[in-house]
Amino acid sequence: MWQDIEQNGVQAVVARISDAEAIEMTERYGSHNYHPLPVNIVRAKGVYAYDGAGKQYIDCIGCYSAVAHGHLSEFVCETARRQLDKVTLVSRAMYTTELALLLKTVCEYTGMEMACPMNTGAEAVETAIKLARKWAYTIKRVPQDKAEIIVAAENFHGRTTTIVGFSSEPQYKQDFGPFTPGFITVPFGDIEAVERAMTPNTAAVLMEPIQAEGGIIFPPDGFMARLRKLCDANNVLLIWDEIQTGFCRTGKPFAWQFEDAKPDMICLGKALGGGLFPVAAVAGSREALSVFKPGDHGSTFGGNPLASVIAIAAMAELQTSNLAENSARMGARLADAFRNIGSEKVLDVRGRGLLVGLEVKEGVDTAELSSRFIEQGLLTKETRHRTFRFAPPLVIDAATVDEIAAKTKAALQ
Ligand SMILES: *Cc1c(COP(=O)(O)O)cnc(C)c1O
């Protein structure tokens, strides 16, 4: 096998493996921590993905919002290719110009003052938690080990042991304890509950502006702005996890921008990688980010030159291609089209920009519906609350949005 790979190239060996064989190999050699759709993707371009038999799918999963630019964006790919002839990986023991420009552009894009680069979303959340706690002890003067972070029920912030410890989803935490203390859970969108939960030891409130994994759940109008005011009044940091909602997914660069709710820190990931590479970061105020001193935190791959140029290109393309505006228009078109399907199986359609949830009624066989979607050539998967998520790449056009609606109608019938 090694010689075959060396002589013919990895892609040639991959090309000889059938869809069925790939699925069998994955199940045999891989841990079973996912339950994928029975679809094996061999290539993708733009909003489309293809299996080994050549069947075309519209990718409405979009890697949970990480594929915002479409698969293989020309600009992002060209940027990566050029970097492969230059330098890709050093360490934070040295400076690189690529990281310098990434930090500046992330701050400019988010309106923040400093940033800390990471690789994955969960790492960005962990970083924000560490920053919030150190800020609480060193600036707010909370007694050692007493800092509290308020989080929402039904949250999703990633899969590390600290993060699943404050999840309210039983399966995420069952058999993985003991968990990190210091997190207080309140119902999502309940400003009075947040107020009641605040104590002199509260370091931060950490929430998603829209709970995407939770089933595309919106807080009441005005919640984000009221939360900002409440945090100000109590000297508490506001941290938005915009790993899924950020970078134009909801029709604005960030979902908090629908209200006067600018955070002290923002967690970034997914689409920051341009659909190519894991890139994540925390950006925030100088006061919050300045608490890290050399040695406090780190990541071997965080902010490497290849990741940096990809993320810079990703942000530039969002700006120059007006993808926020396209997301707003196409998302509204998709949600309207879903509402007009008029199926008795649909309970609710919720969305903002190209983050759209189609909730089906109790009693609808969601496994069966899932197979119908695949038959129709639509990739979508259920999140919580019997809600199918539609988060296609933001480069989608009106004709393809209409096609999604038509295929969804057919799948429901
Ligand atoms: C995906 C996601 C994360 C975790 O990101 P990973 O890159 O999978 O670690 C955290 N928060 C939110 C809101 C997410 O959607």
Tab-separated table of C-alpha atoms and ligand atoms in Angstrom:
chain	number	residue	atom	x	y	z
A	1	MET	CA	0.000	0.000	0.000
A	2	TRP	CA	2.711	2.492	0.919
A	3	GLN	CA	4.519	1.928	-2.364
A	4	ASP	CA	1.292	2.254	-4.357
A	5	ILE	CA	0.629	5.567	-2.624
A	6	GLU	CA	4.173	6.793	-3.147
A	7	GLN	CA	4.314	5.794	-6.843
A	8	ASN	CA	0.813	6.678	-7.995
A	9	GLY	CA	-0.145	9.381	-5.543
A	10	VAL	CA	-2.756	9.418	-2.801
A	11	GLN	CA	-5.520	10.623	-5.123
A	12	ALA	CA	-5.007	7.685	-7.512
A	13	VAL	CA	-5.381	5.234	-4.640
A	14	VAL	CA	-8.424	7.103	-3.321
A	15	ALA	CA	-10.001	7.025	-6.787
A	16	ARG	CA	-9.924	3.206	-6.831
A	17	ILE	CA	-12.013	2.920	-3.648
A	18	SER	CA	-15.774	2.650	-4.235
A	19	ASP	CA	-18.384	4.523	-2.190
A	20	ALA	CA	-19.469	1.293	-0.509
A	21	GLU	CA	-15.861	0.378	0.316
A	22	ALA	CA	-15.194	3.837	1.727
A	23	ILE	CA	-18.227	3.581	4.006
A	24	GLU	CA	-17.221	0.083	5.135
A	25	MET	CA	-13.610	1.176	5.829
A	26	THR	CA	-14.772	4.220	7.783
A	27	GLU	CA	-17.051	2.129	9.974
A	28	ARG	CA	-14.372	-0.541	10.500
A	29	TYR	CA	-11.394	1.671	11.291
A	30	GLY	CA	-13.027	4.829	12.586
A	31	SER	CA	-14.509	5.468	16.004
A	32	HIS	CA	-18.275	5.704	15.699
A	33	ASN	CA	-18.726	9.187	17.098
A	34	TYR	CA	-20.721	10.281	14.034
A	35	HIS	CA	-23.700	8.789	12.239
A	36	PRO	CA	-23.251	10.067	8.678
A	37	LEU	CA	-25.844	10.079	5.933
A	38	PRO	CA	-25.214	7.091	3.608
A	39	VAL	CA	-23.503	9.349	1.071
A	40	ASN	CA	-19.798	9.306	0.146
A	41	ILE	CA	-18.545	12.576	-1.333
A	42	VAL	CA	-15.649	12.346	-3.784
A	43	ARG	CA	-15.544	15.927	-5.049
A	44	ALA	CA	-17.296	19.260	-4.642
A	45	LYS	CA	-17.431	22.659	-6.301
A	46	GLY	CA	-19.404	25.740	-5.343
A	47	VAL	CA	-22.742	24.677	-3.844
A	48	TYR	CA	-22.519	21.160	-5.275
A	49	ALA	CA	-21.057	17.913	-3.987
A	50	TYR	CA	-20.806	14.596	-5.872
A	51	ASP	CA	-20.657	10.961	-4.836
A	52	GLY	CA	-18.562	8.289	-6.560
A	53	ALA	CA	-21.439	7.338	-8.868
A	54	GLY	CA	-21.535	10.906	-10.122
A	55	LYS	CA	-24.787	11.865	-8.380
A	56	GLN	CA	-24.989	15.594	-7.770
A	57	TYR	CA	-26.160	17.048	-4.462
A	58	ILE	CA	-26.864	20.600	-3.387
A	59	ASP	CA	-24.867	20.943	-0.198
A	60	CYS	CA	-27.281	22.490	2.296
A	61	ILE	CA	-25.157	21.371	5.237
A	62	GLY	CA	-22.218	23.472	4.068
A	63	CYS	CA	-20.094	21.806	6.733
A	64	TYR	CA	-22.255	23.473	9.412
A	65	SER	CA	-21.570	26.889	7.963
A	66	ALA	CA	-17.815	26.349	7.464
A	67	VAL	CA	-18.295	26.224	3.692
A	68	ALA	CA	-19.570	29.771	3.268
A	69	HIS	CA	-17.496	30.613	0.207
A	70	GLY	CA	-18.638	27.510	-1.662
A	71	HIS	CA	-16.447	24.479	-2.147
A	72	LEU	CA	-13.036	25.316	-3.610
A	73	SER	CA	-13.420	29.084	-3.852
A	74	GLU	CA	-11.013	30.148	-6.627
A	75	PHE	CA	-9.564	33.004	-4.621
A	76	VAL	CA	-9.073	31.081	-1.398
A	77	CYS	CA	-7.580	28.080	-3.237
A	78	GLU	CA	-5.232	30.249	-5.285
A	79	THR	CA	-4.100	31.978	-2.099
A	80	ALA	CA	-3.354	28.609	-0.492
A	81	ARG	CA	-1.508	27.330	-3.589
A	82	ARG	CA	0.768	30.359	-3.647
A	83	GLN	CA	1.530	29.973	0.031
A	84	LEU	CA	2.560	26.336	-0.543
A	85	ASP	CA	5.578	27.658	-2.434
A	86	LYS	CA	6.557	29.999	0.365
A	87	VAL	CA	6.157	28.935	3.995
A	88	THR	CA	3.340	27.092	5.729
A	89	LEU	CA	4.313	26.187	9.252
A	90	VAL	CA	6.686	27.716	11.718
A	91	SER	CA	5.820	28.190	15.351
A	92	ARG	CA	4.884	31.045	17.584
A	93	ALA	CA	8.536	31.055	18.654
A	94	MET	CA	9.005	33.370	15.654
A	95	TYR	CA	7.028	36.166	14.067
A	96	THR	CA	5.503	35.818	10.594
A	97	THR	CA	4.138	38.570	8.372
A	98	GLU	CA	1.174	36.378	7.465
A	99	LEU	CA	0.066	36.147	11.110
A	100	ALA	CA	0.618	39.881	11.545
A	101	LEU	CA	-1.778	40.599	8.686
A	102	LEU	CA	-4.270	38.009	9.919
A	103	LEU	CA	-4.440	39.640	13.351
A	104	LYS	CA	-4.914	43.089	11.847
A	105	THR	CA	-7.596	41.943	9.387
A	106	VAL	CA	-9.499	39.915	11.999
A	107	CYS	CA	-9.585	42.981	14.252
A	108	GLU	CA	-10.708	45.180	11.390
A	109	TYR	CA	-13.365	42.718	10.256
A	110	THR	CA	-14.790	42.229	13.756
A	111	GLY	CA	-14.295	45.772	15.069
A	112	MET	CA	-12.169	44.389	17.905
A	113	GLU	CA	-8.777	45.469	19.228
A	114	MET	CA	-6.769	42.262	19.677
A	115	ALA	CA	-7.054	38.622	18.661
A	116	CYS	CA	-5.686	35.228	19.666
A	117	PRO	CA	-5.445	32.670	16.834
A	118	MET	CA	-6.488	29.042	17.276
A	119	ASN	CA	-7.451	26.186	14.962
A	120	THR	CA	-10.874	24.915	15.911
A	121	GLY	CA	-13.998	26.436	17.342
A	122	ALA	CA	-13.832	24.535	20.599
A	123	GLU	CA	-10.313	25.875	21.136
A	124	ALA	CA	-11.558	29.404	20.533
A	125	VAL	CA	-14.270	28.902	23.170
A	126	GLU	CA	-11.749	27.429	25.623
A	127	THR	CA	-9.516	30.434	24.976
A	128	ALA	CA	-12.373	32.842	25.684
A	129	ILE	CA	-13.148	30.990	28.927
A	130	LYS	CA	-9.526	31.261	30.070
A	131	LEU	CA	-9.397	34.952	29.156
A	132	ALA	CA	-12.661	35.661	30.969
A	133	ARG	CA	-11.495	33.895	34.107
A	134	LYS	CA	-8.100	35.581	34.178
A	135	TRP	CA	-9.781	38.930	33.528
A	136	ALA	CA	-12.097	38.241	36.477
A	137	TYR	CA	-9.205	37.492	38.862
A	138	THR	CA	-6.743	40.122	37.714
A	139	ILE	CA	-8.968	43.051	36.705
A	140	LYS	CA	-12.360	42.571	38.356
A	141	ARG	CA	-10.728	41.098	41.486
A	142	VAL	CA	-12.994	38.082	41.900
A	143	PRO	CA	-11.644	35.805	44.684
A	144	GLN	CA	-9.411	33.007	43.346
A	145	ASP	CA	-11.327	30.018	41.872
A	146	LYS	CA	-14.720	31.686	42.388
A	147	ALA	CA	-15.277	33.057	38.868
A	148	GLU	CA	-18.606	32.137	37.294
A	149	ILE	CA	-19.591	32.118	33.645
A	150	ILE	CA	-23.277	32.259	32.732
A	151	VAL	CA	-24.290	30.097	29.763
A	152	ALA	CA	-27.578	29.198	28.073
A	153	ALA	CA	-29.464	25.921	28.155
A	154	GLU	CA	-29.436	24.084	24.818
A	155	ASN	CA	-26.128	25.714	23.933
A	156	PHE	CA	-23.529	24.292	21.606
A	157	HIS	CA	-19.951	25.470	22.045
A	158	GLY	CA	-17.946	22.386	21.042
A	159	ARG	CA	-16.881	19.011	22.368
A	160	THR	CA	-13.984	19.389	24.781
A	161	THR	CA	-14.468	18.157	28.329
A	162	THR	CA	-14.848	21.634	29.832
A	163	ILE	CA	-17.360	22.655	27.180
A	164	VAL	CA	-19.552	19.539	27.289
A	165	GLY	CA	-19.654	19.942	31.064
A	166	PHE	CA	-21.944	22.961	30.624
A	167	SER	CA	-24.016	21.448	27.818
A	168	SER	CA	-27.632	20.596	28.617
A	169	GLU	CA	-27.706	17.822	26.003
A	170	PRO	CA	-27.503	14.582	28.024
A	171	GLN	CA	-25.673	12.600	25.311
A	172	TYR	CA	-22.910	15.184	25.018
A	173	LYS	CA	-21.922	14.651	28.646
A	174	GLN	CA	-23.149	11.179	29.672
A	175	ASP	CA	-20.131	9.168	30.920
A	176	PHE	CA	-17.649	11.986	30.306
A	177	GLY	CA	-17.552	13.516	33.793
A	178	PRO	CA	-16.353	14.785	36.185
A	179	PHE	CA	-16.752	18.261	34.749
A	180	THR	CA	-15.218	21.675	35.264
A	181	PRO	CA	-17.193	23.766	37.772
A	182	GLY	CA	-17.934	27.478	37.412
A	183	PHE	CA	-20.723	27.522	34.850
A	184	ILE	CA	-24.283	28.662	35.591
A	185	THR	CA	-27.008	27.701	33.130
A	186	VAL	CA	-30.066	29.862	32.416
A	187	PRO	CA	-32.842	29.469	29.824
A	188	PHE	CA	-31.808	30.939	26.459
A	189	GLY	CA	-33.265	34.372	25.762
A	190	ASP	CA	-34.469	34.963	29.333
A	191	ILE	CA	-32.935	38.284	30.398
A	192	GLU	CA	-34.463	38.151	33.898
A	193	ALA	CA	-32.883	34.742	34.452
A	194	VAL	CA	-29.484	36.118	33.450
A	195	GLU	CA	-29.975	39.017	35.844
A	196	ARG	CA	-30.904	36.670	38.697
A	197	ALA	CA	-27.875	34.481	37.951
A	198	MET	CA	-25.405	37.361	38.187
A	199	THR	CA	-23.307	37.634	41.329
A	200	PRO	CA	-20.236	39.696	42.229
A	201	ASN	CA	-18.229	36.691	40.995
A	202	THR	CA	-19.703	36.637	37.500
A	203	ALA	CA	-16.887	36.923	34.980
A	204	ALA	CA	-18.789	36.600	31.733
A	205	VAL	CA	-21.904	35.639	29.874
A	206	LEU	CA	-21.110	33.231	27.027
A	207	MET	CA	-23.864	32.648	24.476
A	208	GLU	CA	-24.646	32.119	20.811
A	209	PRO	CA	-26.719	34.938	19.284
A	210	ILE	CA	-28.795	32.226	17.581
A	211	GLN	CA	-28.636	28.630	18.771
A	212	ALA	CA	-27.834	26.839	15.543
A	213	GLU	CA	-27.136	23.286	16.728
A	214	GLY	CA	-29.934	23.768	19.234
A	215	GLY	CA	-32.440	23.855	16.353
A	216	ILE	CA	-32.058	27.404	14.946
A	217	ILE	CA	-33.493	29.019	18.064
A	218	PHE	CA	-33.777	32.821	18.255
A	219	PRO	CA	-33.823	34.828	21.465
A	220	PRO	CA	-36.664	37.359	21.815
A	221	ASP	CA	-36.119	40.655	19.951
A	222	GLY	CA	-34.144	43.029	22.132
A	223	PHE	CA	-32.506	40.271	24.176
A	224	MET	CA	-29.012	40.833	22.802
A	225	ALA	CA	-29.077	44.582	23.439
A	226	ARG	CA	-30.527	44.115	26.937
A	227	LEU	CA	-27.847	41.563	27.690
A	228	ARG	CA	-25.185	44.053	26.608
A	229	LYS	CA	-26.621	46.667	29.007
A	230	LEU	CA	-26.910	44.147	31.829
A	231	CYS	CA	-23.272	43.078	31.406
A	232	ASP	CA	-22.151	46.722	31.414
A	233	ALA	CA	-24.129	47.457	34.563
A	234	ASN	CA	-22.529	44.517	36.386
A	235	ASN	CA	-18.960	44.735	35.071
A	236	VAL	CA	-19.349	41.397	33.285
A	237	LEU	CA	-17.816	40.437	29.932
A	238	LEU	CA	-20.194	39.622	27.083
A	239	ILE	CA	-18.868	36.822	24.872
A	240	TRP	CA	-20.697	35.911	21.679
A	241	ASP	CA	-19.929	32.544	20.176
A	242	GLU	CA	-20.322	33.385	16.475
A	243	ILE	CA	-18.469	30.319	15.248
A	244	GLN	CA	-21.506	29.219	13.263
A	245	THR	CA	-23.482	32.450	12.890
A	246	GLY	CA	-20.527	34.663	11.982
A	247	PHE	CA	-19.000	35.719	8.692
A	248	CYS	CA	-22.228	36.680	6.916
A	249	ARG	CA	-24.183	33.496	7.616
A	250	THR	CA	-27.172	35.439	8.962
A	251	GLY	CA	-27.087	38.304	6.441
A	252	LYS	CA	-24.759	40.585	8.377
A	253	PRO	CA	-21.081	39.998	9.111
A	254	PHE	CA	-22.095	38.957	12.643
A	255	ALA	CA	-25.469	38.090	14.138
A	256	TRP	CA	-24.981	40.417	17.140
A	257	GLN	CA	-25.105	43.334	14.678
A	258	PHE	CA	-28.885	42.988	14.404
A	259	GLU	CA	-28.944	44.808	17.766
A	260	ASP	CA	-26.782	47.191	19.776
A	261	ALA	CA	-24.918	44.281	21.319
A	262	LYS	CA	-21.209	44.549	20.589
A	263	PRO	CA	-19.351	41.934	22.638
A	264	ASP	CA	-16.189	42.203	24.705
A	265	MET	CA	-15.017	39.001	23.064
A	266	ILE	CA	-16.172	37.060	20.037
A	267	CYS	CA	-15.404	33.422	19.199
A	268	LEU	CA	-14.686	32.811	15.531
A	269	GLY	CA	-14.150	29.666	13.511
A	270	LYS	CA	-15.751	27.630	10.755
A	271	ALA	CA	-16.113	30.031	7.769
A	272	LEU	CA	-12.925	31.848	8.818
A	273	GLY	CA	-11.161	28.905	7.170
A	274	GLY	CA	-12.619	29.726	3.756
A	275	GLY	CA	-14.018	26.215	3.406
A	276	LEU	CA	-10.475	24.882	3.222
A	277	PHE	CA	-8.737	24.697	6.522
A	278	PRO	CA	-9.437	24.875	10.254
A	279	VAL	CA	-8.878	28.444	11.403
A	280	ALA	CA	-10.374	29.903	14.572
A	281	ALA	CA	-9.739	32.838	16.862
A	282	VAL	CA	-10.948	34.886	19.749
A	283	ALA	CA	-11.099	38.615	19.132
A	284	GLY	CA	-11.925	41.173	21.747
A	285	SER	CA	-11.159	44.298	23.677
A	286	ARG	CA	-7.572	45.183	24.558
A	287	GLU	CA	-8.546	44.998	28.231
A	288	ALA	CA	-9.750	41.402	27.971
A	289	LEU	CA	-7.104	40.056	25.571
A	290	SER	CA	-4.255	41.775	27.425
A	291	VAL	CA	-4.564	39.494	30.443
A	292	PHE	CA	-2.647	36.744	28.616
A	293	LYS	CA	1.066	36.864	29.359
A	294	PRO	CA	3.730	34.777	27.570
A	295	GLY	CA	3.222	31.135	28.504
A	296	ASP	CA	-0.431	31.498	29.594
A	297	HIS	CA	-1.862	29.915	26.480
A	298	GLY	CA	-0.850	28.555	23.109
A	299	SER	CA	-1.352	26.249	20.182
A	300	THR	CA	1.248	24.600	17.947
A	301	PHE	CA	-0.657	25.214	14.730
A	302	GLY	CA	-2.594	28.329	15.783
A	303	GLY	CA	-1.993	31.219	13.412
A	304	ASN	CA	0.368	29.342	11.094
A	305	PRO	CA	1.181	31.132	7.818
A	306	LEU	CA	-0.963	28.858	5.635
A	307	ALA	CA	-3.983	29.215	7.926
A	308	SER	CA	-3.374	32.942	8.154
A	309	VAL	CA	-3.398	33.643	4.414
A	310	ILE	CA	-6.435	31.421	3.924
A	311	ALA	CA	-8.367	33.302	6.602
A	312	ILE	CA	-7.304	36.686	5.231
A	313	ALA	CA	-8.461	35.649	1.756
A	314	ALA	CA	-11.702	34.281	3.212
A	315	MET	CA	-12.547	37.580	4.924
A	316	ALA	CA	-11.581	39.598	1.832
A	317	GLU	CA	-13.842	37.512	-0.382
A	318	LEU	CA	-16.795	37.929	1.999
A	319	GLN	CA	-16.320	41.685	1.742
A	320	THR	CA	-15.620	42.108	-1.970
A	321	SER	CA	-18.281	39.628	-3.126
A	322	ASN	CA	-20.956	41.196	-0.882
A	323	LEU	CA	-21.785	37.826	0.582
A	324	ALA	CA	-23.609	39.373	3.559
A	325	GLU	CA	-26.120	40.919	1.186
A	326	ASN	CA	-26.458	37.736	-0.859
A	327	SER	CA	-26.988	35.757	2.332
A	328	ALA	CA	-29.762	38.124	3.442
A	329	ARG	CA	-31.544	38.055	0.076
A	330	MET	CA	-31.165	34.348	-0.662
A	331	GLY	CA	-32.012	33.404	2.912
A	332	ALA	CA	-35.254	35.398	2.809
A	333	ARG	CA	-36.082	33.813	-0.545
A	334	LEU	CA	-35.481	30.310	0.818
A	335	ALA	CA	-37.518	30.856	3.994
A	336	ASP	CA	-40.408	32.363	1.970
A	337	ALA	CA	-40.324	29.457	-0.460
A	338	PHE	CA	-40.407	26.973	2.435
A	339	ARG	CA	-43.403	28.773	3.968
A	340	ASN	CA	-45.187	28.578	0.614
A	341	ILE	CA	-44.761	24.814	0.309
A	342	GLY	CA	-47.934	24.424	2.361
A	343	SER	CA	-47.139	20.927	3.625
A	344	GLU	CA	-49.110	19.694	6.632
A	345	LYS	CA	-45.852	18.057	7.810
A	346	VAL	CA	-44.139	21.410	8.411
A	347	LEU	CA	-44.558	22.957	11.863
A	348	ASP	CA	-42.325	26.003	11.520
A	349	VAL	CA	-39.799	27.746	9.306
A	350	ARG	CA	-37.223	29.888	11.118
A	351	GLY	CA	-34.302	31.702	9.648
A	352	ARG	CA	-32.061	34.677	9.359
A	353	GLY	CA	-29.967	34.952	6.229
A	354	LEU	CA	-28.853	31.563	4.977
A	355	LEU	CA	-29.314	29.878	8.338
A	356	VAL	CA	-32.756	28.389	7.872
A	357	GLY	CA	-34.500	25.719	9.909
A	358	LEU	CA	-37.433	23.653	8.703
A	359	GLU	CA	-39.127	22.063	11.701
A	360	VAL	CA	-41.385	19.109	11.024
A	361	LYS	CA	-44.311	18.049	13.179
A	362	GLU	CA	-44.282	15.359	15.811
A	363	GLY	CA	-45.030	12.017	14.138
A	364	VAL	CA	-43.219	12.789	10.887
A	365	ASP	CA	-40.630	10.046	10.279
A	366	THR	CA	-37.448	12.139	10.122
A	367	ALA	CA	-35.229	9.187	9.116
A	368	GLU	CA	-37.563	8.537	6.189
A	369	LEU	CA	-37.583	12.236	5.280
A	370	SER	CA	-33.796	12.262	5.437
A	371	SER	CA	-33.660	9.494	2.802
A	372	ARG	CA	-36.127	11.425	0.618
A	373	PHE	CA	-33.862	14.480	0.764
A	374	ILE	CA	-30.919	12.342	-0.372
A	375	GLU	CA	-32.994	10.869	-3.211
A	376	GLN	CA	-33.803	14.407	-4.307
A	377	GLY	CA	-30.118	15.326	-4.249
A	378	LEU	CA	-30.275	17.574	-1.193
A	379	LEU	CA	-27.828	17.235	1.665
A	380	THR	CA	-29.400	18.363	4.940
A	381	LYS	CA	-29.399	16.885	8.409
A	382	GLU	CA	-31.612	17.187	11.448
A	383	THR	CA	-30.533	19.260	14.411
A	384	ARG	CA	-32.423	19.222	17.700
A	385	HIS	CA	-36.180	19.917	17.813
A	386	ARG	CA	-36.888	17.919	14.633
A	387	THR	CA	-35.434	20.775	12.634
A	388	PHE	CA	-33.662	20.262	9.329
A	389	ARG	CA	-30.950	22.850	8.875
A	390	PHE	CA	-30.372	24.547	5.545
A	391	ALA	CA	-27.063	26.395	5.557
A	392	PRO	CA	-25.851	26.268	1.951
A	393	PRO	CA	-22.770	28.189	0.809
A	394	LEU	CA	-23.386	31.948	0.750
A	395	VAL	CA	-22.486	32.134	-2.948
A	396	ILE	CA	-25.767	30.401	-3.863
A	397	ASP	CA	-27.953	32.046	-6.558
A	398	ALA	CA	-31.731	32.455	-6.820
A	399	ALA	CA	-32.227	29.597	-9.277
A	400	THR	CA	-30.500	27.157	-6.910
A	401	VAL	CA	-32.499	28.444	-3.937
A	402	ASP	CA	-35.684	27.772	-5.926
A	403	GLU	CA	-34.362	24.311	-6.749
A	404	ILE	CA	-33.828	23.589	-3.028
A	405	ALA	CA	-37.422	24.626	-2.335
A	406	ALA	CA	-38.783	22.471	-5.177
A	407	LYS	CA	-36.760	19.447	-4.072
A	408	THR	CA	-37.834	19.964	-0.451
A	409	LYS	CA	-41.468	20.065	-1.535
A	410	ALA	CA	-40.969	16.832	-3.474
A	411	ALA	CA	-39.259	15.186	-0.513
A	412	LEU	CA	-42.132	16.158	1.801
A	413	GLN	CA	-44.789	14.745	-0.533
B	1	LIG	C1	-19.172	24.299	15.497
B	1	LIG	C2	-19.314	25.137	16.683
B	1	LIG	C3	-18.344	25.145	17.706
B	1	LIG	C4	-17.177	24.179	17.721
B	1	LIG	O1	-16.345	24.321	16.624
B	1	LIG	P1	-15.323	23.116	16.260
B	1	LIG	O2	-14.488	23.704	15.165
B	1	LIG	O3	-16.173	21.973	15.803
B	1	LIG	O4	-14.565	22.809	17.485
B	1	LIG	C5	-18.514	26.016	18.750
B	1	LIG	N1	-19.555	26.846	18.800
B	1	LIG	C6	-20.513	26.872	17.846
B	1	LIG	C7	-21.648	27.831	17.961
B	1	LIG	C8	-20.433	26.017	16.761
B	1	LIG	O5	-21.391	25.999	15.842
